GROMACS .gro file of C-alpha atoms in nm:
model
  383
    1MET     CA    1  -0.622   6.568  14.760
    2HIS     CA    2  -0.847   6.703  14.488
    3PRO     CA    3  -0.843   7.012  14.266
    4LEU     CA    4  -1.012   7.304  14.439
    5ALA     CA    5  -1.080   7.525  14.140
    6ALA     CA    6  -0.953   7.574  13.787
    7PRO     CA    7  -0.705   7.864  13.772
    8ALA     CA    8  -0.778   8.158  13.545
    9PHE     CA    9  -0.494   8.114  13.299
   10ALA     CA   10  -0.663   8.282  12.997
   11GLY     CA   11  -0.767   7.953  12.848
   12ALA     CA   12  -0.441   7.767  12.912
   13LEU     CA   13  -0.473   7.398  12.999
   14LEU     CA   14  -0.233   7.242  13.249
   15THR     CA   15  -0.185   6.868  13.257
   16ALA     CA   16   0.063   6.679  13.475
   17LEU     CA   17   0.331   6.478  13.299
   18ALA     CA   18   0.576   6.219  13.426
   19VAL     CA   19   0.798   6.286  13.725
   20THR     CA   20   1.171   6.303  13.666
   21ALA     CA   21   1.469   6.340  13.897
   22PRO     CA   22   1.725   6.561  13.725
   23ALA     CA   23   2.071   6.635  13.852
   24GLN     CA   24   2.024   6.960  14.042
   25GLN     CA   25   2.187   7.139  14.332
   26VAL     CA   26   1.968   7.219  14.632
   27ARG     CA   27   2.067   7.473  14.898
   28TYR     CA   28   2.157   7.313  15.233
   29ARG     CA   29   2.179   6.970  15.072
   30ASP     CA   30   2.443   7.025  14.804
   31ALA     CA   31   2.740   7.252  14.746
   32ILE     CA   32   2.583   7.548  14.568
   33VAL     CA   33   2.902   7.758  14.541
   34PRO     CA   34   3.266   7.660  14.476
   35SER     CA   35   3.422   7.884  14.741
   36VAL     CA   36   3.350   8.067  15.067
   37ASP     CA   37   3.423   8.405  15.223
   38VAL     CA   38   3.579   8.392  15.571
   39ARG     CA   39   3.589   8.667  15.832
   40GLN     CA   40   3.836   8.564  16.102
   41ASN     CA   41   3.856   8.651  16.470
   42LEU     CA   42   3.536   8.851  16.498
   43ILE     CA   43   3.480   8.943  16.863
   44TYR     CA   44   3.142   8.822  16.986
   45GLY     CA   45   3.187   8.887  17.360
   46SER     CA   46   3.416   8.869  17.661
   47ALA     CA   47   3.426   8.678  17.989
   48VAL     CA   48   3.640   8.626  18.297
   49VAL     CA   49   3.858   8.314  18.297
   50ARG     CA   50   3.808   8.147  18.635
   51TRP     CA   51   4.159   8.012  18.684
   52SER     CA   52   4.340   8.338  18.593
   53GLY     CA   53   4.088   8.607  18.683
   54ARG     CA   54   4.160   8.779  18.352
   55THR     CA   55   3.901   8.892  18.102
   56GLN     CA   56   3.921   8.707  17.771
   57LYS     CA   57   3.792   8.842  17.443
   58LEU     CA   58   3.582   8.576  17.272
   59ARG     CA   59   3.622   8.527  16.897
   60LEU     CA   60   3.464   8.339  16.611
   61ASP     CA   61   3.533   8.287  16.242
   62LEU     CA   62   3.238   8.349  16.010
   63TYR     CA   63   3.208   8.151  15.686
   64GLN     CA   64   2.966   8.249  15.409
   65PRO     CA   65   2.899   8.112  15.059
   66ALA     CA   66   3.091   8.337  14.820
   67GLY     CA   67   2.872   8.552  14.598
   68ASP     CA   68   2.554   8.439  14.768
   69LEU     CA   69   2.259   8.680  14.748
   70GLU     CA   70   2.003   8.486  14.953
   71PRO     CA   71   1.838   8.737  15.191
   72LYS     CA   72   1.774   8.511  15.494
   73ARG     CA   73   2.006   8.217  15.548
   74ALA     CA   74   2.017   7.939  15.805
   75ALA     CA   75   2.311   7.965  16.045
   76LEU     CA   76   2.512   7.693  16.213
   77LEU     CA   77   2.753   7.725  16.507
   78LEU     CA   78   3.050   7.488  16.515
   79LEU     CA   79   3.208   7.402  16.851
   80HIS     CA   80   3.548   7.228  16.858
   81GLY     CA   81   3.648   6.962  17.107
   82GLY     CA   82   3.955   6.925  17.327
   83GLY     CA   83   3.839   6.831  17.676
   84PHE     CA   84   3.778   7.197  17.769
   85PHE     CA   85   4.154   7.257  17.797
   86SER     CA   86   4.266   7.257  17.432
   87GLY     CA   87   4.132   7.285  17.079
   88SER     CA   88   4.059   7.574  16.848
   89LYS     CA   89   3.825   7.695  16.576
   90SER     CA   90   4.132   7.689  16.350
   91GLU     CA   91   4.178   7.311  16.366
   92PRO     CA   92   4.193   7.175  16.008
   93VAL     CA   93   3.892   6.945  16.049
   94PHE     CA   94   3.675   7.235  16.169
   95VAL     CA   95   3.796   7.457  15.888
   96GLN     CA   96   3.701   7.169  15.654
   97LEU     CA   97   3.357   7.131  15.814
   98ALA     CA   98   3.287   7.505  15.817
   99THR     CA   99   3.391   7.537  15.453
  100ASP     CA  100   3.178   7.240  15.350
  101LEU     CA  101   2.869   7.373  15.527
  102ALA     CA  102   2.911   7.727  15.394
  103ARG     CA  103   2.945   7.594  15.039
  104ARG     CA  104   2.603   7.435  15.091
  105GLY     CA  105   2.450   7.773  15.178
  106TYR     CA  106   2.479   7.802  15.557
  107VAL     CA  107   2.630   8.096  15.740
  108VAL     CA  108   2.874   7.916  15.971
  109ALA     CA  109   3.019   8.055  16.295
  110SER     CA  110   3.315   7.850  16.417
  111VAL     CA  111   3.344   7.950  16.782
  112ASP     CA  112   3.625   7.962  17.038
  113TYR     CA  113   3.521   7.950  17.404
  114ARG     CA  114   3.691   7.967  17.743
  115LEU     CA  115   3.927   7.679  17.825
  116ARG     CA  116   4.066   7.563  18.156
  117GLN     CA  117   4.435   7.567  18.243
  118ALA     CA  118   4.531   7.199  18.236
  119ARG     CA  119   4.424   6.852  18.134
  120GLY     CA  120   4.217   6.658  18.386
  121ASP     CA  121   3.868   6.542  18.468
  122ILE     CA  122   3.599   6.774  18.337
  123ASP     CA  123   3.456   7.010  18.596
  124TYR     CA  124   3.093   7.106  18.546
  125ALA     CA  125   3.191   7.470  18.590
  126ASP     CA  126   3.396   7.439  18.268
  127VAL     CA  127   3.086   7.319  18.085
  128VAL     CA  128   2.880   7.608  18.220
  129ASP     CA  129   3.145   7.865  18.120
  130ALA     CA  130   3.167   7.725  17.768
  131SER     CA  131   2.788   7.715  17.729
  132HIS     CA  132   2.756   8.075  17.846
  133ASP     CA  133   3.012   8.174  17.583
  134MET     CA  134   2.825   7.980  17.317
  135LYS     CA  135   2.497   8.144  17.418
  136ALA     CA  136   2.664   8.481  17.371
  137ALA     CA  137   2.768   8.368  17.021
  138VAL     CA  138   2.409   8.266  16.943
  139ARG     CA  139   2.289   8.605  17.063
  140TRP     CA  140   2.559   8.774  16.850
  141LEU     CA  141   2.423   8.600  16.540
  142ARG     CA  142   2.074   8.726  16.619
  143ARG     CA  143   2.200   9.074  16.707
  144TYR     CA  144   2.364   9.107  16.366
  145ALA     CA  145   2.121   8.889  16.172
  146ASN     CA  146   2.037   9.164  15.924
  147ALA     CA  147   2.401   9.248  15.858
  148TRP     CA  148   2.494   8.886  15.786
  149ARG     CA  149   2.157   8.798  15.628
  150ILE     CA  150   2.078   8.530  15.883
  151ASP     CA  151   1.732   8.388  15.954
  152PRO     CA  152   1.709   8.414  16.336
  153ALA     CA  153   1.448   8.136  16.339
  154ARG     CA  154   1.693   7.891  16.183
  155ILE     CA  155   2.003   7.878  16.402
  156ALA     CA  156   2.141   7.535  16.493
  157CYS     CA  157   2.470   7.395  16.624
  158LEU     CA  158   2.713   7.111  16.565
  159GLY     CA  159   2.975   7.017  16.821
  160ALA     CA  160   3.229   6.740  16.872
  161SER     CA  161   3.331   6.596  17.210
  162ALA     CA  162   3.364   6.895  17.449
  163GLY     CA  163   3.204   7.109  17.178
  164ALA     CA  164   2.907   6.872  17.166
  165ILE     CA  165   2.878   6.881  17.546
  166THR     CA  166   2.871   7.259  17.518
  167CYS     CA  167   2.602   7.249  17.248
  168LEU     CA  168   2.383   7.018  17.456
  169GLU     CA  169   2.425   7.230  17.769
  170THR     CA  170   2.335   7.539  17.566
  171ALA     CA  171   2.025   7.377  17.419
  172TYR     CA  172   1.882   7.212  17.729
  173VAL     CA  173   1.996   7.399  18.041
  174PRO     CA  174   1.864   7.747  18.138
  175GLY     CA  175   2.095   8.035  18.220
  176ALA     CA  176   2.208   8.310  17.986
  177GLY     CA  177   2.543   8.394  18.141
  178SER     CA  178   2.715   8.728  18.095
  179SER     CA  179   2.954   8.672  17.803
  180GLY     CA  180   2.791   8.929  17.578
  181ASN     CA  181   2.497   9.053  17.369
  182PRO     CA  182   2.226   9.067  17.637
  183GLY     CA  183   1.867   9.110  17.531
  184TYR     CA  184   1.869   8.862  17.243
  185PRO     CA  185   1.746   8.500  17.256
  186SER     CA  186   2.014   8.234  17.300
  187ARG     CA  187   1.799   7.941  17.189
  188VAL     CA  188   1.925   7.701  16.923
  189LEU     CA  189   1.668   7.516  16.711
  190ALA     CA  190   1.855   7.188  16.653
  191VAL     CA  191   2.169   7.011  16.779
  192VAL     CA  192   2.409   6.773  16.605
  193ASN     CA  193   2.600   6.593  16.881
  194LEU     CA  194   2.921   6.416  16.776
  195TRP     CA  195   3.039   6.185  17.056
  196GLY     CA  196   2.941   6.422  17.339
  197PHE     CA  197   2.698   6.389  17.628
  198LEU     CA  198   2.446   6.590  17.826
  199TRP     CA  199   2.573   6.634  18.181
  200ASP     CA  200   2.228   6.573  18.331
  201GLU     CA  201   1.984   6.402  18.095
  202SER     CA  202   1.690   6.497  18.319
  203THR     CA  203   1.726   6.859  18.203
  204LEU     CA  204   1.591   6.769  17.857
  205ASP     CA  205   1.229   6.883  17.843
  206PRO     CA  206   0.944   6.860  17.590
  207GLN     CA  207   0.942   7.119  17.310
  208GLU     CA  208   1.320   7.164  17.324
  209ALA     CA  209   1.555   7.141  17.028
  210PRO     CA  210   1.568   6.816  16.826
  211VAL     CA  211   1.897   6.629  16.858
  212CYS     CA  212   2.098   6.414  16.619
  213ILE     CA  213   2.336   6.183  16.807
  214VAL     CA  214   2.641   6.032  16.633
  215HIS     CA  215   2.859   5.814  16.855
  216GLY     CA  216   3.112   5.533  16.822
  217THR     CA  217   3.019   5.210  16.996
  218ASN     CA  218   3.383   5.158  17.106
  219ASP     CA  219   3.440   5.510  17.241
  220PRO     CA  220   3.683   5.481  17.537
  221GLN     CA  221   3.648   5.845  17.646
  222VAL     CA  222   3.272   5.905  17.632
  223SER     CA  223   3.092   5.576  17.673
  224PHE     CA  224   2.835   5.482  17.410
  225ALA     CA  225   2.602   5.433  17.706
  226ARG     CA  226   2.582   5.813  17.733
  227ALA     CA  227   2.446   5.827  17.378
  228LEU     CA  228   2.183   5.571  17.472
  229ALA     CA  229   2.094   5.768  17.785
  230LEU     CA  230   2.046   6.086  17.580
  231ARG     CA  231   1.837   5.893  17.328
  232ASP     CA  232   1.619   5.756  17.610
  233ALA     CA  233   1.575   6.104  17.759
  234ALA     CA  234   1.468   6.237  17.420
  235VAL     CA  235   1.216   5.954  17.388
  236ALA     CA  236   1.077   6.026  17.735
  237ALA     CA  237   1.047   6.399  17.663
  238GLY     CA  238   0.903   6.353  17.315
  239VAL     CA  239   1.193   6.546  17.161
  240PRO     CA  240   1.261   6.458  16.794
  241HIS     CA  241   1.589   6.269  16.775
  242GLU     CA  242   1.812   6.038  16.574
  243LEU     CA  243   2.082   5.802  16.699
  244HIS     CA  244   2.354   5.691  16.457
  245ALA     CA  245   2.576   5.429  16.613
  246MET     CA  246   2.915   5.398  16.443
  247GLN     CA  247   2.990   5.032  16.496
  248GLY     CA  248   3.345   4.958  16.611
  249VAL     CA  249   3.447   5.325  16.605
  250GLY     CA  250   3.622   5.503  16.892
  251HIS     CA  251   3.630   5.868  16.995
  252GLY     CA  252   3.673   6.161  16.759
  253ASP     CA  253   3.686   5.969  16.432
  254PHE     CA  254   3.595   6.244  16.186
  255ALA     CA  255   3.687   6.030  15.886
  256ALA     CA  256   3.424   5.774  15.987
  257TYR     CA  257   3.170   6.049  16.054
  258LEU     CA  258   3.223   6.219  15.719
  259ALA     CA  259   3.206   5.889  15.532
  260ARG     CA  260   2.903   5.746  15.713
  261HIS     CA  261   2.685   6.011  15.873
  262HIS     CA  262   2.759   6.367  15.759
  263ASP     CA  263   2.477   6.333  15.505
  264ASP     CA  264   2.250   6.221  15.790
  265SER     CA  265   2.333   6.536  15.984
  266LEU     CA  266   2.257   6.750  15.679
  267ALA     CA  267   1.925   6.574  15.624
  268PHE     CA  268   1.837   6.605  15.994
  269LEU     CA  269   1.899   6.982  15.985
  270TYR     CA  270   1.706   7.018  15.657
  271GLU     CA  271   1.403   6.850  15.808
  272GLN     CA  272   1.409   6.994  16.160
  273LEU     CA  273   1.482   7.353  16.055
  274LEU     CA  274   1.218   7.332  15.778
  275LEU     CA  275   1.485   7.433  15.530
  276GLY     CA  276   1.257   7.338  15.242
  277GLN     CA  277   1.090   7.674  15.304
  278ARG     CA  278   1.428   7.844  15.246
  279SER     CA  279   1.581   7.626  14.975
  280GLY     CA  280   1.254   7.692  14.801
  281LEU     CA  281   1.029   7.548  14.538
  282THR     CA  282   1.210   7.610  14.211
  283ALA     CA  283   1.049   7.640  13.873
  284THR     CA  284   1.164   7.692  13.518
  285ALA     CA  285   0.966   7.782  13.209
  286LYS     CA  286   1.013   7.744  12.839
  287PRO     CA  287   0.759   7.779  12.559
  288GLY     CA  288   0.485   7.526  12.621
  289GLU     CA  289   0.617   7.388  12.950
  290ILE     CA  290   0.663   7.469  13.318
  291ALA     CA  291   0.877   7.244  13.540
  292ILE     CA  292   0.826   7.256  13.918
  293THR     CA  293   1.101   7.102  14.131
  294THR     CA  294   1.114   7.034  14.503
  295CYS     CA  295   1.339   6.857  14.755
  296GLY     CA  296   1.219   6.685  15.069
  297VAL     CA  297   1.233   6.392  15.306
  298ALA     CA  298   1.265   6.051  15.140
  299GLY     CA  299   0.938   5.863  15.116
  300ASP     CA  300   0.718   6.167  15.179
  301PHE     CA  301   0.459   6.296  14.932
  302TRP     CA  302   0.434   6.640  14.779
  303ALA     CA  303   0.135   6.809  14.622
  304PRO     CA  304   0.217   7.088  14.375
  305MET     CA  305  -0.039   7.366  14.337
  306VAL     CA  306  -0.081   7.664  14.104
  307ALA     CA  307  -0.296   7.976  14.120
  308ALA     CA  308  -0.357   8.294  13.929
  309GLN     CA  309  -0.346   8.519  14.237
  310PRO     CA  310  -0.115   8.532  14.538
  311ALA     CA  311  -0.233   8.524  14.898
  312ALA     CA  312  -0.078   8.546  15.245
  313HIS     CA  313  -0.248   8.316  15.496
  314SER     CA  314  -0.025   8.196  15.779
  315LEU     CA  315  -0.054   7.825  15.858
  316GLY     CA  316   0.173   7.838  16.160
  317ILE     CA  317   0.477   7.613  16.163
  318LEU     CA  318   0.403   7.487  15.811
  319GLY     CA  319   0.467   7.831  15.663
  320THR     CA  320   0.256   8.071  15.459
  321LEU     CA  321  -0.013   7.973  15.213
  322ALA     CA  322   0.094   8.192  14.921
  323LEU     CA  323  -0.188   8.097  14.683
  324ASP     CA  324  -0.541   8.232  14.675
  325PRO     CA  325  -0.771   7.937  14.752
  326ALA     CA  326  -1.035   8.083  14.519
  327THR     CA  327  -0.806   8.035  14.217
  328MET     CA  328  -0.589   7.750  14.347
  329ARG     CA  329  -0.566   7.411  14.184
  330VAL     CA  330  -0.392   7.104  14.324
  331LEU     CA  331  -0.229   6.946  14.024
  332THR     CA  332  -0.145   6.604  14.162
  333VAL     CA  333   0.002   6.418  14.459
  334LEU     CA  334   0.347   6.273  14.401
  335PRO     CA  335   0.573   6.048  14.608
  336LEU     CA  336   0.929   6.154  14.677
  337PRO     CA  337   1.181   5.879  14.597
  338ALA     CA  338   1.285   5.643  14.874
  339GLY     CA  339   1.648   5.759  14.855
  340PRO     CA  340   1.873   5.940  14.912
  341ARG     CA  341   1.753   6.091  15.239
  342LEU     CA  342   1.679   6.421  15.065
  343PRO     CA  343   1.559   6.333  14.714
  344ILE     CA  344   1.458   6.572  14.437
  345SER     CA  345   1.134   6.541  14.240
  346THR     CA  346   1.021   6.738  13.934
  347LEU     CA  347   0.680   6.778  13.776
  348ARG     CA  348   0.672   6.887  13.410
  349ILE     CA  349   0.354   7.061  13.298
  350PRO     CA  350   0.268   7.140  12.936
  351VAL     CA  351   0.095   7.475  12.894
  352ILE     CA  352  -0.140   7.452  12.598
  353GLY     CA  353  -0.322   7.745  12.447
  354ARG     CA  354  -0.272   8.058  12.246
  355LYS     CA  355  -0.201   8.274  12.549
  356GLN     CA  356   0.080   8.148  12.766
  357PRO     CA  357   0.080   8.266  13.128
  358LYS     CA  358   0.355   8.523  13.190
  359ARG     CA  359   0.374   8.477  13.566
  360VAL     CA  360   0.251   8.175  13.761
  361ALA     CA  361   0.238   8.146  14.142
  362ILE     CA  362   0.327   7.796  14.259
  363GLN     CA  363   0.335   7.617  14.591
  364ALA     CA  364   0.376   7.266  14.725
  365VAL     CA  365   0.272   7.102  15.049
  366HIS     CA  366   0.493   6.825  15.188
  367GLY     CA  367   0.366   6.549  15.412
  368SER     CA  368   0.457   6.210  15.550
  369LEU     CA  369   0.290   5.886  15.454
  370THR     CA  370   0.137   5.877  15.803
  371GLY     CA  371  -0.065   6.186  15.712
  372SER     CA  372   0.123   6.456  15.901
  373LEU     CA  373   0.204   6.772  15.706
  374ARG     CA  374   0.561   6.902  15.727
  375LEU     CA  375   0.588   7.232  15.541
  376LEU     CA  376   0.484   7.455  15.255
  377THR     CA  377   0.725   7.573  14.988
  378ASN     CA  378   0.662   7.877  14.769
  379GLY     CA  379   0.778   8.001  14.433
  380VAL     CA  380   0.698   8.200  14.122
  381VAL     CA  381   0.781   8.120  13.764
  382THR     CA  382   0.800   8.391  13.498
  383GLN     CA  383   0.811   8.310  13.129
   0.00000   0.00000   0.00000
């Protein structure tokens, strides 16, 4: 990439300096707040329980980063396991997961769904009921997106065991159900599947939600072969996917997941939901220097740009070109470090001249080494 034009900075001269990697917290990657706000037992819908004929109110707990002022935040639904006959959003491990994710900046909905009466082999009707409830919860998030400051284009889900089965059914099988909030989309944009399975892998179609599969190779309840079958279906459909095999691990081992692959799930969501557009391109200024910082996929490149005037040209899935091409200058092309999966990179720019710019529009384009562009990030720095 080459400079397009010198920006009109009243005689200021910008020159790229060395790249550094400071310790910095990035939304959706790191814990950005120390505590969370929790709203418990919010009713998101109702549905008839097949075995009793009674109508059940459906509830979720909503976790938000305390004190957060971000206007549009990614949302994540959590679905507990329990074989469709037990389990709850209040289980300690799901409280732990919801709290962890909300501290990183997500709005998290931990969802209860209809359960059957007794233990036994899973009936497909139980899966359908649970997925219809989950779709109502997705629609509830979109219905009240403004109230909870949720970005309706960035809603994903994470489920374990029966909860993962429910997430996969929701993502890949049509049918809205009647559990609540009609008229709103029930689509999820990404799925993290912890030791679950898709009932019928042939229902996975091109252009559907990317899936991250985490599964123990010694799982006695849901065979690891089901993870391989889902991976193969994703390959055949061209659906973006990851498979993380936990060698020697059985079913429902959250300790192994948190130690080995929780960071992989976070990185998967960051990439697939284009969260770089939301976590933003940050910049700081001090006399004589501007520092531009970004976070992205390990091994990618990023090209920081500056301009004197803003613009608003949509480039589709990449985002919005916020700089005026007539005054835009590409400063340099920089590699992101090879690790961790979501590394940080900073460009420090000396600003030389009598008149220092008071407000500078900045942007960066991210791309892979194979040449494909991933996203645009925007920002403004004011001295």
